[in-house]
């Protein structure tokens, strides 16, 4: 067999057994302790993640799902200008909702209701720039599209997502993000 460096003392030795990683009994004990520590660290990470998930609030699940959804919207509309002001000269984008996600929670993850929008100008300073947003929707999709959204708005006003729905939404948009990223390579 070919000589190796001992994983513990770094001395060159000739292995006696297949996959032997250390040179002697003393180093073998130390190596075993190191492997046990590594396993304990891995186990603790898994347990910590499980505990974190158990302690997560519904609003934290919602925030995670929104983050993935918003990211996907920005990727989906990557080559389009702002839905409201038609600007394409910024790097500060948001996934802006026509019907606000706070007031119309049932529209929060509705892809028809959310489009790339300049974050600081239209989304924040102009509170969504809704009049121009509506004009942008009509220009992009037509008046029937906007009328359909508007007719559904009252029924989507108060919806409470469950933990399972929010986890599923996050997973759905994480998968879509991966697919878009694969296509753009």
CSV table of C-alpha atoms in Angstrom, one decimal:
chain,number,residue,atom,x,y,z
A,1,UNK,CA,0.0,0.0,0.0
A,2,UNK,CA,1.0,3.6,-0.6
A,3,UNK,CA,2.3,5.7,2.3
A,4,UNK,CA,-0.1,8.3,3.9
A,5,UNK,CA,0.1,11.1,6.3
A,6,UNK,CA,-1.5,10.4,9.6
A,7,UNK,CA,-4.7,12.5,10.1
A,8,UNK,CA,-3.6,13.3,13.7
A,9,UNK,CA,0.1,13.6,14.0
A,10,UNK,CA,0.8,14.2,10.2
A,11,UNK,CA,3.7,11.6,10.3
A,12,UNK,CA,4.2,9.5,7.1
A,13,UNK,CA,3.2,5.9,7.7
A,14,UNK,CA,2.4,2.7,5.7
A,15,UNK,CA,-1.2,1.6,6.2
A,16,UNK,CA,-1.7,-2.0,7.4
A,17,UNK,CA,-5.5,-2.0,6.6
A,18,UNK,CA,-7.6,-0.6,3.8
A,19,UNK,CA,-8.8,3.0,4.6
A,20,UNK,CA,-6.5,3.3,7.6
A,21,UNK,CA,-6.3,7.0,8.4
A,22,UNK,CA,-3.9,7.1,11.4
A,23,UNK,CA,-0.5,5.6,12.3
A,24,UNK,CA,-0.9,4.0,15.7
A,25,UNK,CA,-3.2,3.2,18.6
A,26,UNK,CA,-2.7,6.6,20.3
A,27,UNK,CA,-3.6,8.5,17.2
A,28,UNK,CA,-6.6,6.1,16.6
A,29,UNK,CA,-8.1,7.1,20.0
A,30,UNK,CA,-7.6,10.8,19.1
A,31,UNK,CA,-9.1,10.3,15.7
A,32,UNK,CA,-12.1,8.4,17.2
A,33,UNK,CA,-12.7,11.3,19.6
A,34,UNK,CA,-12.6,13.8,16.7
A,35,UNK,CA,-15.0,11.8,14.7
A,36,UNK,CA,-17.4,11.7,17.7
A,37,UNK,CA,-17.1,15.5,18.1
A,38,UNK,CA,-17.9,16.0,14.4
A,39,UNK,CA,-20.9,13.7,14.6
A,40,UNK,CA,-22.2,15.5,17.8
A,41,UNK,CA,-21.9,18.8,16.0
A,42,UNK,CA,-23.8,17.5,12.9
A,43,UNK,CA,-26.5,16.1,15.2
A,44,UNK,CA,-26.8,19.4,17.1
A,45,UNK,CA,-27.2,21.3,13.9
A,46,UNK,CA,-30.1,19.0,12.9
A,47,UNK,CA,-31.7,19.3,16.3
A,48,UNK,CA,-31.3,23.1,16.4
A,49,UNK,CA,-32.9,23.4,12.9
A,50,UNK,CA,-35.8,21.2,14.1
A,51,UNK,CA,-36.2,23.3,17.3
A,52,UNK,CA,-36.1,26.5,15.3
A,53,UNK,CA,-38.8,25.3,13.0
A,54,UNK,CA,-41.0,24.2,16.0
A,55,UNK,CA,-40.6,27.7,17.5
A,56,UNK,CA,-41.3,29.6,14.3
A,57,UNK,CA,-44.4,31.8,14.4
A,58,UNK,CA,-46.9,32.0,11.6
A,59,UNK,CA,-45.7,35.5,10.7
A,60,UNK,CA,-42.1,34.1,10.3
A,61,UNK,CA,-43.4,31.4,7.9
A,62,UNK,CA,-45.3,34.2,6.0
A,63,UNK,CA,-42.2,36.3,5.8
A,64,UNK,CA,-40.1,33.4,4.4
A,65,UNK,CA,-42.8,32.6,1.8
A,66,UNK,CA,-43.1,36.3,0.8
A,67,UNK,CA,-39.3,36.6,0.4
A,68,UNK,CA,-39.2,33.6,-2.0
A,69,UNK,CA,-42.3,34.9,-3.9
A,70,UNK,CA,-40.9,38.4,-4.2
A,71,UNK,CA,-37.6,37.0,-5.4
A,72,UNK,CA,-39.3,34.9,-8.0
A,73,UNK,CA,-41.4,37.9,-9.2
A,74,UNK,CA,-38.3,40.0,-9.8
A,75,UNK,CA,-36.7,37.1,-11.7
A,76,UNK,CA,-39.8,36.5,-13.7
A,77,UNK,CA,-40.0,40.2,-14.8
A,78,UNK,CA,-36.2,40.6,-15.0
A,79,UNK,CA,-36.3,41.9,-18.6
A,80,UNK,CA,-39.4,44.1,-18.1
A,81,UNK,CA,-39.5,47.7,-16.9
A,82,UNK,CA,-41.4,48.9,-13.8
A,83,UNK,CA,-45.1,48.1,-14.2
A,84,UNK,CA,-46.0,51.6,-12.9
A,85,UNK,CA,-43.5,54.2,-14.3
A,86,UNK,CA,-41.9,52.1,-17.1
A,87,UNK,CA,-38.5,52.8,-15.7
A,88,UNK,CA,-35.7,50.3,-16.3
A,89,UNK,CA,-32.8,52.4,-15.0
A,90,UNK,CA,-32.4,51.2,-11.4
A,91,UNK,CA,-31.1,48.2,-9.5
A,92,UNK,CA,-33.5,48.7,-6.7
A,93,UNK,CA,-36.5,46.5,-7.5
A,94,UNK,CA,-39.5,45.2,-5.5
A,95,UNK,CA,-42.3,42.8,-6.2
A,96,UNK,CA,-45.1,45.4,-6.0
A,97,UNK,CA,-48.7,44.4,-5.5
A,98,UNK,CA,-51.6,46.1,-7.3
A,99,UNK,CA,-53.8,45.1,-4.4
A,100,UNK,CA,-51.7,45.5,-1.2
A,101,UNK,CA,-50.7,42.2,0.4
A,102,UNK,CA,-51.6,43.7,3.8
A,103,UNK,CA,-55.1,44.7,3.0
A,104,UNK,CA,-55.9,41.9,0.5
A,105,UNK,CA,-54.1,38.9,2.1
A,106,UNK,CA,-55.7,36.5,-0.4
A,107,UNK,CA,-53.9,38.3,-3.2
A,108,UNK,CA,-50.5,38.1,-1.4
A,109,UNK,CA,-49.2,35.2,-3.5
A,110,UNK,CA,-51.3,35.8,-6.6
A,111,UNK,CA,-48.9,36.1,-9.5
A,112,UNK,CA,-51.3,38.2,-11.5
A,113,UNK,CA,-51.4,40.8,-8.7
A,114,UNK,CA,-47.6,41.2,-8.3
A,115,UNK,CA,-45.1,42.7,-10.7
A,116,UNK,CA,-41.6,44.1,-10.8
A,117,UNK,CA,-41.7,47.7,-9.6
A,118,UNK,CA,-39.0,50.2,-8.7
A,119,UNK,CA,-38.7,49.9,-5.0
A,120,UNK,CA,-37.8,53.4,-3.7
A,121,UNK,CA,-39.7,55.6,-6.2
A,122,UNK,CA,-43.0,53.8,-7.0
A,123,UNK,CA,-43.3,51.2,-4.3
A,124,UNK,CA,-42.3,53.2,-1.3
A,125,UNK,CA,-42.5,57.0,-2.1
A,126,UNK,CA,-45.6,56.7,-4.2
A,127,UNK,CA,-47.2,53.9,-2.1
A,128,UNK,CA,-47.4,51.6,-5.1
A,129,UNK,CA,-48.2,54.3,-7.7
A,130,UNK,CA,-51.5,52.5,-8.1
A,131,UNK,CA,-53.0,54.7,-10.9
A,132,UNK,CA,-50.0,54.2,-13.1
A,133,UNK,CA,-49.8,50.5,-12.0
A,134,UNK,CA,-53.4,50.0,-13.3
A,135,UNK,CA,-52.4,51.7,-16.6
A,136,UNK,CA,-49.3,49.4,-16.8
A,137,UNK,CA,-51.5,46.3,-16.2
A,138,UNK,CA,-53.9,47.4,-19.0
A,139,UNK,CA,-51.1,48.1,-21.4
A,140,UNK,CA,-49.4,44.7,-20.6
A,141,UNK,CA,-52.4,42.4,-20.3
A,142,UNK,CA,-55.6,44.3,-21.4
A,143,UNK,CA,-58.6,45.7,-19.6
A,144,UNK,CA,-60.3,42.3,-19.2
A,145,UNK,CA,-57.3,41.2,-17.1
A,146,UNK,CA,-57.6,44.2,-14.8
A,147,UNK,CA,-61.4,43.9,-14.6
A,148,UNK,CA,-61.0,40.2,-13.5
A,149,UNK,CA,-58.6,41.2,-10.7
A,150,UNK,CA,-60.9,44.0,-9.6
A,151,UNK,CA,-63.9,41.7,-9.5
A,152,UNK,CA,-62.0,39.2,-7.3
A,153,UNK,CA,-60.6,41.8,-4.9
A,154,UNK,CA,-63.4,41.8,-2.3
A,155,UNK,CA,-63.4,38.0,-2.0
A,156,UNK,CA,-59.6,38.1,-1.4
A,157,UNK,CA,-59.6,40.7,1.3
A,158,UNK,CA,-59.2,38.6,4.4
A,159,UNK,CA,-57.5,35.3,4.1
A,160,UNK,CA,-55.5,33.6,6.8
A,161,UNK,CA,-52.8,31.2,5.4
A,162,UNK,CA,-52.0,28.1,7.5
A,163,UNK,CA,-48.5,27.1,8.4
A,164,UNK,CA,-48.7,24.2,5.9
A,165,UNK,CA,-49.9,26.5,3.1
A,166,UNK,CA,-47.0,29.0,3.8
A,167,UNK,CA,-44.4,26.2,3.8
A,168,UNK,CA,-45.8,24.9,0.5
A,169,UNK,CA,-45.7,28.5,-1.0
A,170,UNK,CA,-42.1,28.9,0.0
A,171,UNK,CA,-41.2,25.5,-1.5
A,172,UNK,CA,-43.2,26.3,-4.7
A,173,UNK,CA,-41.3,29.5,-5.3
A,174,UNK,CA,-37.9,28.2,-4.3
A,175,UNK,CA,-38.4,25.5,-7.0
A,176,UNK,CA,-39.5,28.1,-9.5
A,177,UNK,CA,-36.4,30.2,-8.7
A,178,UNK,CA,-34.2,27.2,-9.3
A,179,UNK,CA,-35.9,26.6,-12.6
A,180,UNK,CA,-35.5,30.2,-13.8
A,181,UNK,CA,-31.9,30.2,-12.7
A,182,UNK,CA,-31.2,27.0,-14.7
A,183,UNK,CA,-32.8,28.5,-17.8
A,184,UNK,CA,-30.7,31.6,-17.5
A,185,UNK,CA,-27.3,29.8,-17.4
